[in-house]
């Protein structure tokens, strides 16, 4: 069995291009091809990581904004409650157990935020690696610790006080309830 291979003209002797020159040209073409392939992949990965970083930071910042709005709302409720207590102190004849209990129930704080973003940010090391900024990560972690402290000291402690005692059953109890003890902004 005779197999005849076809050799291109450029590779035949006397074609004017030496084997070394052909090898170098082939090596250059292969190198450019590899550089373009891996370079393009690196650029695409870099851009995707930057987009993920921006999305994570925006998600955390939006969560922080919502939390601060909730805290400001609670402090506004505290101020309204203090005004109500002042009106009762000025005119004790307005006191009625049912009316006061209903009125005061509007002023109790609530933690109107979800902890989903916090869990995503805190539990995934990949999220922290994607952000890549240690100072930002530490500040976010401190914010979430402060938010948990706020929930515990302000929201939960007022609810525990209400469950264990009945501060609004009497006029004196209503007037003695200290909302400033729980307020963040004084």
Tab-separated table of N, CA and C in Angstrom, residues 25-149:
chain	number	residue	atom	x	y	z
A	25	UNK	N	7.415	31.721	12.167
A	25	UNK	CA	6.118	32.294	11.802
A	25	UNK	C	4.982	31.499	12.446
A	26	UNK	N	5.093	30.197	12.437
A	26	UNK	CA	4.081	29.333	13.069
A	26	UNK	C	4.047	29.558	14.576
A	27	UNK	N	5.216	29.678	15.193
A	27	UNK	CA	5.315	29.920	16.636
A	27	UNK	C	4.685	31.267	16.996
A	28	UNK	N	4.951	32.290	16.206
A	28	UNK	CA	4.376	33.612	16.439
A	28	UNK	C	2.849	33.574	16.319
A	29	UNK	N	2.350	32.934	15.294
A	29	UNK	CA	0.898	32.847	15.084
A	29	UNK	C	0.228	32.107	16.239
A	30	UNK	N	0.834	31.017	16.692
A	30	UNK	CA	0.287	30.251	17.812
A	30	UNK	C	0.298	31.096	19.093
A	31	UNK	N	1.381	31.814	19.329
A	31	UNK	CA	1.497	32.656	20.531
A	31	UNK	C	0.450	33.758	20.535
A	32	UNK	N	0.236	34.415	19.390
A	32	UNK	CA	-0.772	35.466	19.299
A	32	UNK	C	-2.156	34.888	19.545
A	33	UNK	N	-2.408	33.714	18.991
A	33	UNK	CA	-3.710	33.061	19.179
A	33	UNK	C	-3.962	32.741	20.657
A	34	UNK	N	-2.968	32.202	21.325
A	34	UNK	CA	-3.103	31.875	22.752
A	34	UNK	C	-3.290	33.150	23.572
A	35	UNK	N	-2.510	34.189	23.272
A	35	UNK	CA	-2.624	35.451	24.005
A	35	UNK	C	-4.008	36.059	23.822
A	36	UNK	N	-4.528	36.026	22.625
A	36	UNK	CA	-5.868	36.561	22.384
A	36	UNK	C	-6.938	35.760	23.114
A	37	UNK	N	-6.812	34.442	23.089
A	37	UNK	CA	-7.804	33.586	23.748
A	37	UNK	C	-7.823	33.828	25.258
A	38	UNK	N	-6.656	33.723	25.901
A	38	UNK	CA	-6.608	33.880	27.354
A	38	UNK	C	-6.788	35.336	27.782
A	39	UNK	N	-6.310	36.266	26.984
A	39	UNK	CA	-6.492	37.673	27.291
A	39	UNK	C	-7.962	38.073	27.258
A	40	UNK	N	-8.670	37.607	26.252
A	40	UNK	CA	-10.096	37.893	26.151
A	40	UNK	C	-10.850	37.275	27.322
A	41	UNK	N	-10.513	36.043	27.673
A	41	UNK	CA	-11.169	35.378	28.806
A	41	UNK	C	-10.898	36.131	30.105
A	42	UNK	N	-9.664	36.611	30.280
A	42	UNK	CA	-9.324	37.354	31.499
A	42	UNK	C	-10.100	38.668	31.571
A	43	UNK	N	-10.233	39.352	30.456
A	43	UNK	CA	-10.978	40.621	30.432
A	43	UNK	C	-12.451	40.375	30.749
A	44	UNK	N	-13.016	39.330	30.167
A	44	UNK	CA	-14.426	39.001	30.433
A	44	UNK	C	-14.620	38.648	31.907
A	45	UNK	N	-13.710	37.847	32.486
A	45	UNK	CA	-13.805	37.491	33.913
A	45	UNK	C	-13.665	38.719	34.804
A	46	UNK	N	-12.739	39.601	34.464
A	46	UNK	CA	-12.534	40.818	35.252
A	46	UNK	C	-13.798	41.685	35.242
A	47	UNK	N	-14.376	41.873	34.063
A	47	UNK	CA	-15.600	42.682	33.959
A	47	UNK	C	-16.761	42.048	34.711
A	48	UNK	N	-16.874	40.716	34.654
A	48	UNK	CA	-17.942	40.030	35.390
A	48	UNK	C	-17.744	40.194	36.895
A	49	UNK	N	-16.499	40.104	37.363
A	49	UNK	CA	-16.223	40.265	38.792
A	49	UNK	C	-16.523	41.698	39.245
A	50	UNK	N	-16.195	42.676	38.425
A	50	UNK	CA	-16.492	44.066	38.754
A	50	UNK	C	-17.999	44.291	38.842
A	51	UNK	N	-18.736	43.668	37.935
A	51	UNK	CA	-20.198	43.791	37.957
A	51	UNK	C	-20.770	43.138	39.223
A	52	UNK	N	-20.260	41.951	39.578
A	52	UNK	CA	-20.711	41.283	40.805
A	52	UNK	C	-20.390	42.126	42.026
A	53	UNK	N	-19.189	42.707	42.057
A	53	UNK	CA	-18.783	43.542	43.188
A	53	UNK	C	-19.743	44.718	43.339
A	54	UNK	N	-20.056	45.367	42.231
A	54	UNK	CA	-20.970	46.510	42.266
A	54	UNK	C	-22.349	46.085	42.759
A	55	UNK	N	-22.842	44.941	42.287
A	55	UNK	CA	-24.159	44.466	42.709
A	55	UNK	C	-24.188	44.151	44.197
A	56	UNK	N	-23.123	43.523	44.705
A	56	UNK	CA	-23.060	43.200	46.134
A	56	UNK	C	-23.034	44.483	46.964
A	57	UNK	N	-22.188	45.430	46.563
A	57	UNK	CA	-22.079	46.688	47.315
A	57	UNK	C	-23.410	47.440	47.287
A	58	UNK	N	-24.064	47.484	46.136
A	58	UNK	CA	-25.348	48.175	46.032
A	58	UNK	C	-26.410	47.478	46.898
A	59	UNK	N	-26.389	46.152	46.922
A	59	UNK	CA	-27.344	45.401	47.736
A	59	UNK	C	-27.134	45.713	49.222
A	60	UNK	N	-25.883	45.732	49.658
A	60	UNK	CA	-25.577	46.018	51.062
A	60	UNK	C	-25.946	47.466	51.402
A	61	UNK	N	-25.625	48.393	50.519
A	61	UNK	CA	-25.942	49.795	50.777
A	61	UNK	C	-27.457	50.014	50.840
A	62	UNK	N	-28.201	49.347	49.990
A	62	UNK	CA	-29.659	49.460	50.021
A	62	UNK	C	-30.210	48.890	51.324
A	63	UNK	N	-29.640	47.773	51.786
A	63	UNK	CA	-30.055	47.185	53.059
A	63	UNK	C	-29.754	48.142	54.214
A	64	UNK	N	-28.596	48.764	54.181
A	64	UNK	CA	-28.243	49.734	55.220
A	64	UNK	C	-29.213	50.913	55.202
A	65	UNK	N	-29.526	51.398	54.028
A	65	UNK	CA	-30.455	52.519	53.893
A	65	UNK	C	-31.816	52.165	54.488
A	66	UNK	N	-32.325	50.981	54.158
A	66	UNK	CA	-33.628	50.559	54.699
A	66	UNK	C	-33.592	50.424	56.212
A	67	UNK	N	-32.509	49.909	56.730
A	67	UNK	CA	-32.374	49.773	58.180
A	67	UNK	C	-32.375	51.135	58.857
A	68	UNK	N	-31.628	52.073	58.306
A	68	UNK	CA	-31.579	53.418	58.893
A	68	UNK	C	-32.937	54.103	58.804
A	69	UNK	N	-33.657	53.879	57.719
A	69	UNK	CA	-35.010	54.437	57.604
A	69	UNK	C	-35.910	53.867	58.699
A	70	UNK	N	-35.789	52.572	58.959
A	70	UNK	CA	-36.585	51.931	60.005
A	70	UNK	C	-36.244	52.510	61.378
A	71	UNK	N	-34.959	52.721	61.636
A	71	UNK	CA	-34.542	53.285	62.919
A	71	UNK	C	-35.044	54.718	63.078
A	72	UNK	N	-34.973	55.499	62.009
A	72	UNK	CA	-35.475	56.874	62.069
A	72	UNK	C	-36.985	56.885	62.309
A	73	UNK	N	-37.691	55.943	61.704
A	73	UNK	CA	-39.138	55.843	61.921
A	73	UNK	C	-39.420	55.525	63.393
A	74	UNK	N	-38.654	54.593	63.964
A	74	UNK	CA	-38.835	54.252	65.378
A	74	UNK	C	-38.569	55.452	66.280
A	75	UNK	N	-37.516	56.196	65.988
A	75	UNK	CA	-37.224	57.370	66.808
A	75	UNK	C	-38.308	58.439	66.655
A	76	UNK	N	-38.866	58.551	65.475
A	76	UNK	CA	-39.981	59.472	65.270
A	76	UNK	C	-41.192	59.036	66.104
A	77	UNK	N	-41.421	57.730	66.151
A	77	UNK	CA	-42.512	57.207	66.984
A	77	UNK	C	-42.265	57.512	68.460
A	78	UNK	N	-41.012	57.410	68.889
A	78	UNK	CA	-40.684	57.735	70.282
A	78	UNK	C	-41.006	59.201	70.582
A	79	UNK	N	-40.644	60.083	69.665
A	79	UNK	CA	-40.929	61.500	69.878
A	79	UNK	C	-42.437	61.747	69.966
A	80	UNK	N	-43.204	61.081	69.108
A	80	UNK	CA	-44.669	61.208	69.155
A	80	UNK	C	-45.209	60.684	70.486
A	81	UNK	N	-44.657	59.583	70.963
A	81	UNK	CA	-45.101	59.018	72.238
A	81	UNK	C	-44.803	59.979	73.388
A	82	UNK	N	-43.658	60.607	73.334
A	82	UNK	CA	-43.301	61.577	74.380
A	82	UNK	C	-44.254	62.767	74.336
A	83	UNK	N	-44.615	63.212	73.141
A	83	UNK	CA	-45.607	64.307	73.020
A	83	UNK	C	-46.962	63.872	73.602
A	84	UNK	N	-47.335	62.633	73.341
A	84	UNK	CA	-48.604	62.119	73.880
A	84	UNK	C	-48.552	62.078	75.407
A	85	UNK	N	-47.421	61.607	75.941
A	85	UNK	CA	-47.273	61.595	77.403
A	85	UNK	C	-47.356	63.015	77.959
A	86	UNK	N	-46.759	63.964	77.266
A	86	UNK	CA	-46.789	65.358	77.716
A	86	UNK	C	-48.228	65.879	77.728
A	87	UNK	N	-49.011	65.559	76.675
A	87	UNK	CA	-50.422	65.985	76.635
A	87	UNK	C	-51.205	65.371	77.798
A	88	UNK	N	-50.927	64.096	78.094
A	88	UNK	CA	-51.611	63.452	79.223
A	88	UNK	C	-51.210	64.103	80.547
A	89	UNK	N	-49.944	64.464	80.685
A	89	UNK	CA	-49.484	65.093	81.920
A	89	UNK	C	-50.124	66.476	82.087
A	90	UNK	N	-50.310	67.174	80.955
A	90	UNK	CA	-50.932	68.500	81.012
A	90	UNK	C	-52.431	68.416	81.268
A	91	UNK	N	-53.061	67.347	80.812
A	91	UNK	CA	-54.502	67.208	80.972
A	91	UNK	C	-54.823	65.753	81.358
A	92	UNK	N	-54.649	65.383	82.627
A	92	UNK	CA	-54.865	64.006	83.078
A	92	UNK	C	-56.300	63.523	82.885
A	93	UNK	N	-57.237	64.428	82.705
A	93	UNK	CA	-58.633	64.019	82.513
A	93	UNK	C	-58.820	63.281	81.186
A	94	UNK	N	-57.885	63.438	80.243
A	94	UNK	CA	-57.973	62.740	78.956
A	94	UNK	C	-57.641	61.258	79.076
A	95	UNK	N	-57.043	60.867	80.212
A	95	UNK	CA	-56.605	59.480	80.352
A	95	UNK	C	-57.791	58.530	80.393
A	96	UNK	N	-57.692	57.520	79.546
A	96	UNK	CA	-58.636	56.413	79.573
A	96	UNK	C	-57.812	55.177	79.232
A	97	UNK	N	-57.981	54.114	79.996
A	97	UNK	CA	-57.161	52.926	79.836
A	97	UNK	C	-57.199	52.407	78.394
A	98	UNK	N	-58.370	52.245	77.839
A	98	UNK	CA	-58.493	51.680	76.489
A	98	UNK	C	-57.878	52.629	75.460
A	99	UNK	N	-58.263	53.906	75.557
A	99	UNK	CA	-57.759	54.879	74.585
A	99	UNK	C	-56.232	54.989	74.672
A	100	UNK	N	-55.702	55.039	75.868
A	100	UNK	CA	-54.258	55.170	76.052
A	100	UNK	C	-53.529	53.925	75.559
A	101	UNK	N	-54.063	52.749	75.870
A	101	UNK	CA	-53.421	51.516	75.421
A	101	UNK	C	-53.391	51.440	73.900
A	102	UNK	N	-54.497	51.804	73.274
A	102	UNK	CA	-54.545	51.790	71.809
A	102	UNK	C	-53.586	52.832	71.239
A	103	UNK	N	-53.620	54.026	71.798
A	103	UNK	CA	-52.757	55.106	71.314
A	103	UNK	C	-51.280	54.731	71.467
A	104	UNK	N	-50.911	54.215	72.624
A	104	UNK	CA	-49.513	53.878	72.879
A	104	UNK	C	-49.042	52.712	72.011
A	105	UNK	N	-49.948	51.817	71.627
A	105	UNK	CA	-49.547	50.674	70.789
A	105	UNK	C	-49.051	51.137	69.417
A	106	UNK	N	-49.445	52.328	68.989
A	106	UNK	CA	-48.961	52.862	67.708
A	106	UNK	C	-47.500	53.298	67.782
A	107	UNK	N	-47.006	53.506	68.995
A	107	UNK	CA	-45.664	54.060	69.155
A	107	UNK	C	-44.591	53.012	69.423
A	108	UNK	N	-44.937	51.752	69.406
A	108	UNK	CA	-43.946	50.723	69.694
A	108	UNK	C	-43.069	50.486	68.468
A	109	UNK	N	-41.776	50.375	68.676
A	109	UNK	CA	-40.864	50.223	67.544
A	109	UNK	C	-40.925	48.806	66.955
A	110	UNK	N	-40.511	48.726	65.715
A	110	UNK	CA	-40.402	47.418	65.083
A	110	UNK	C	-39.140	47.411	64.235
A	111	UNK	N	-38.613	46.240	64.056
A	111	UNK	CA	-37.423	46.075	63.220
A	111	UNK	C	-37.911	45.727	61.819
A	112	UNK	N	-38.173	46.765	61.021
A	112	UNK	CA	-38.723	46.573	59.678
A	112	UNK	C	-37.629	46.353	58.644
A	113	UNK	N	-36.859	45.328	58.810
A	113	UNK	CA	-35.838	44.995	57.831
A	113	UNK	C	-35.666	43.484	57.797
A	114	UNK	N	-35.194	43.004	56.668
A	114	UNK	CA	-34.933	41.574	56.543
A	114	UNK	C	-33.451	41.335	56.773
A	115	UNK	N	-33.143	40.146	57.177
A	115	UNK	CA	-31.747	39.803	57.444
A	115	UNK	C	-31.155	38.961	56.317
A	116	UNK	N	-31.824	38.905	55.185
A	116	UNK	CA	-31.352	38.085	54.065
A	116	UNK	C	-30.010	38.577	53.547
A	117	UNK	N	-29.900	39.862	53.306
A	117	UNK	CA	-28.644	40.410	52.777
A	117	UNK	C	-27.523	40.204	53.787
A	118	UNK	N	-27.832	40.388	55.045
A	118	UNK	CA	-26.826	40.172	56.087
A	118	UNK	C	-26.319	38.733	56.062
A	119	UNK	N	-27.241	37.784	55.944
A	119	UNK	CA	-26.832	36.376	55.903
A	119	UNK	C	-25.997	36.084	54.655
A	120	UNK	N	-26.417	36.619	53.528
A	120	UNK	CA	-25.655	36.399	52.294
A	120	UNK	C	-24.249	36.975	52.439
A	121	UNK	N	-24.164	38.177	52.960
A	121	UNK	CA	-22.863	38.845	53.084
A	121	UNK	C	-21.981	38.157	54.118
A	122	UNK	N	-22.566	37.746	55.239
A	122	UNK	CA	-21.752	37.214	56.333
A	122	UNK	C	-21.362	35.753	56.165
A	123	UNK	N	-22.166	34.975	55.493
A	123	UNK	CA	-21.899	33.535	55.461
A	123	UNK	C	-21.090	33.086	54.259
A	124	UNK	N	-21.003	33.887	53.231
A	124	UNK	CA	-20.298	33.462	52.025
A	124	UNK	C	-18.947	34.151	51.929
A	125	UNK	N	-17.890	33.376	52.069
A	125	UNK	CA	-16.544	33.939	51.946
A	125	UNK	C	-16.309	34.405	50.519
A	126	UNK	N	-16.985	33.791	49.564
A	126	UNK	CA	-16.853	34.200	48.165
A	126	UNK	C	-17.362	35.627	47.966
A	127	UNK	N	-18.422	35.983	48.672
A	127	UNK	CA	-18.948	37.349	48.583
A	127	UNK	C	-17.915	38.342	49.098
A	128	UNK	N	-17.297	38.012	50.199
A	128	UNK	CA	-16.284	38.890	50.784
A	128	UNK	C	-15.068	38.974	49.855
A	129	UNK	N	-14.678	37.835	49.263
A	129	UNK	CA	-13.561	37.843	48.321
A	129	UNK	C	-13.885	38.652	47.072
A	130	UNK	N	-15.128	38.591	46.630
A	130	UNK	CA	-15.526	39.345	45.447
A	130	UNK	C	-15.430	40.845	45.701
A	131	UNK	N	-15.883	41.278	46.869
A	131	UNK	CA	-15.801	42.702	47.193
A	131	UNK	C	-14.342	43.128	47.268
A	132	UNK	N	-13.530	42.325	47.935
A	132	UNK	CA	-12.095	42.551	47.938
A	132	UNK	C	-11.607	43.777	48.694
A	133	UNK	N	-12.444	44.392	49.494
A	133	UNK	CA	-12.046	45.573	50.250
A	133	UNK	C	-12.244	45.269	51.729
A	134	UNK	N	-11.149	45.101	52.441
A	134	UNK	CA	-11.200	44.700	53.848
A	134	UNK	C	-11.888	45.766	54.701
A	135	UNK	N	-11.593	47.031	54.454
A	135	UNK	CA	-12.192	48.103	55.243
A	135	UNK	C	-13.706	48.130	55.053
A	136	UNK	N	-14.163	48.001	53.811
A	136	UNK	CA	-15.601	47.963	53.546
A	136	UNK	C	-16.235	46.774	54.263
A	137	UNK	N	-15.608	45.614	54.180
A	137	UNK	CA	-16.132	44.402	54.809
A	137	UNK	C	-16.228	44.571	56.323
A	138	UNK	N	-15.202	45.156	56.932
A	138	UNK	CA	-15.228	45.383	58.386
A	138	UNK	C	-16.323	46.381	58.771
A	139	UNK	N	-16.491	47.429	57.988
A	139	UNK	CA	-17.536	48.413	58.281
A	139	UNK	C	-18.928	47.809	58.150
A	140	UNK	N	-19.121	46.972	57.142
A	140	UNK	CA	-20.418	46.314	56.971
A	140	UNK	C	-20.671	45.360	58.137
A	141	UNK	N	-19.671	44.609	58.525
A	141	UNK	CA	-19.822	43.687	59.658
A	141	UNK	C	-20.156	44.456	60.934
A	142	UNK	N	-19.504	45.594	61.152
A	142	UNK	CA	-19.795	46.427	62.325
A	142	UNK	C	-21.222	46.978	62.262
A	143	UNK	N	-21.663	47.371	61.071
A	143	UNK	CA	-23.030	47.856	60.914
A	143	UNK	C	-24.031	46.769	61.295
A	144	UNK	N	-23.805	45.549	60.826
A	144	UNK	CA	-24.733	44.460	61.138
A	144	UNK	C	-24.712	44.102	62.623
A	145	UNK	N	-23.549	44.209	63.263
A	145	UNK	CA	-23.494	43.994	64.723
A	145	UNK	C	-24.288	45.089	65.442
A	146	UNK	N	-24.134	46.329	64.986
A	146	UNK	CA	-24.871	47.446	65.595
A	146	UNK	C	-26.367	47.288	65.379
A	147	UNK	N	-26.758	46.805	64.221
A	147	UNK	CA	-28.175	46.599	63.945
A	147	UNK	C	-28.757	45.535	64.866
A	148	UNK	N	-28.009	44.473	65.096
A	148	UNK	CA	-28.473	43.428	66.017
A	148	UNK	C	-28.579	43.971	67.441
A	149	UNK	N	-27.629	44.807	67.829
A	149	UNK	CA	-27.676	45.431	69.153
A	149	UNK	C	-28.891	46.341	69.269
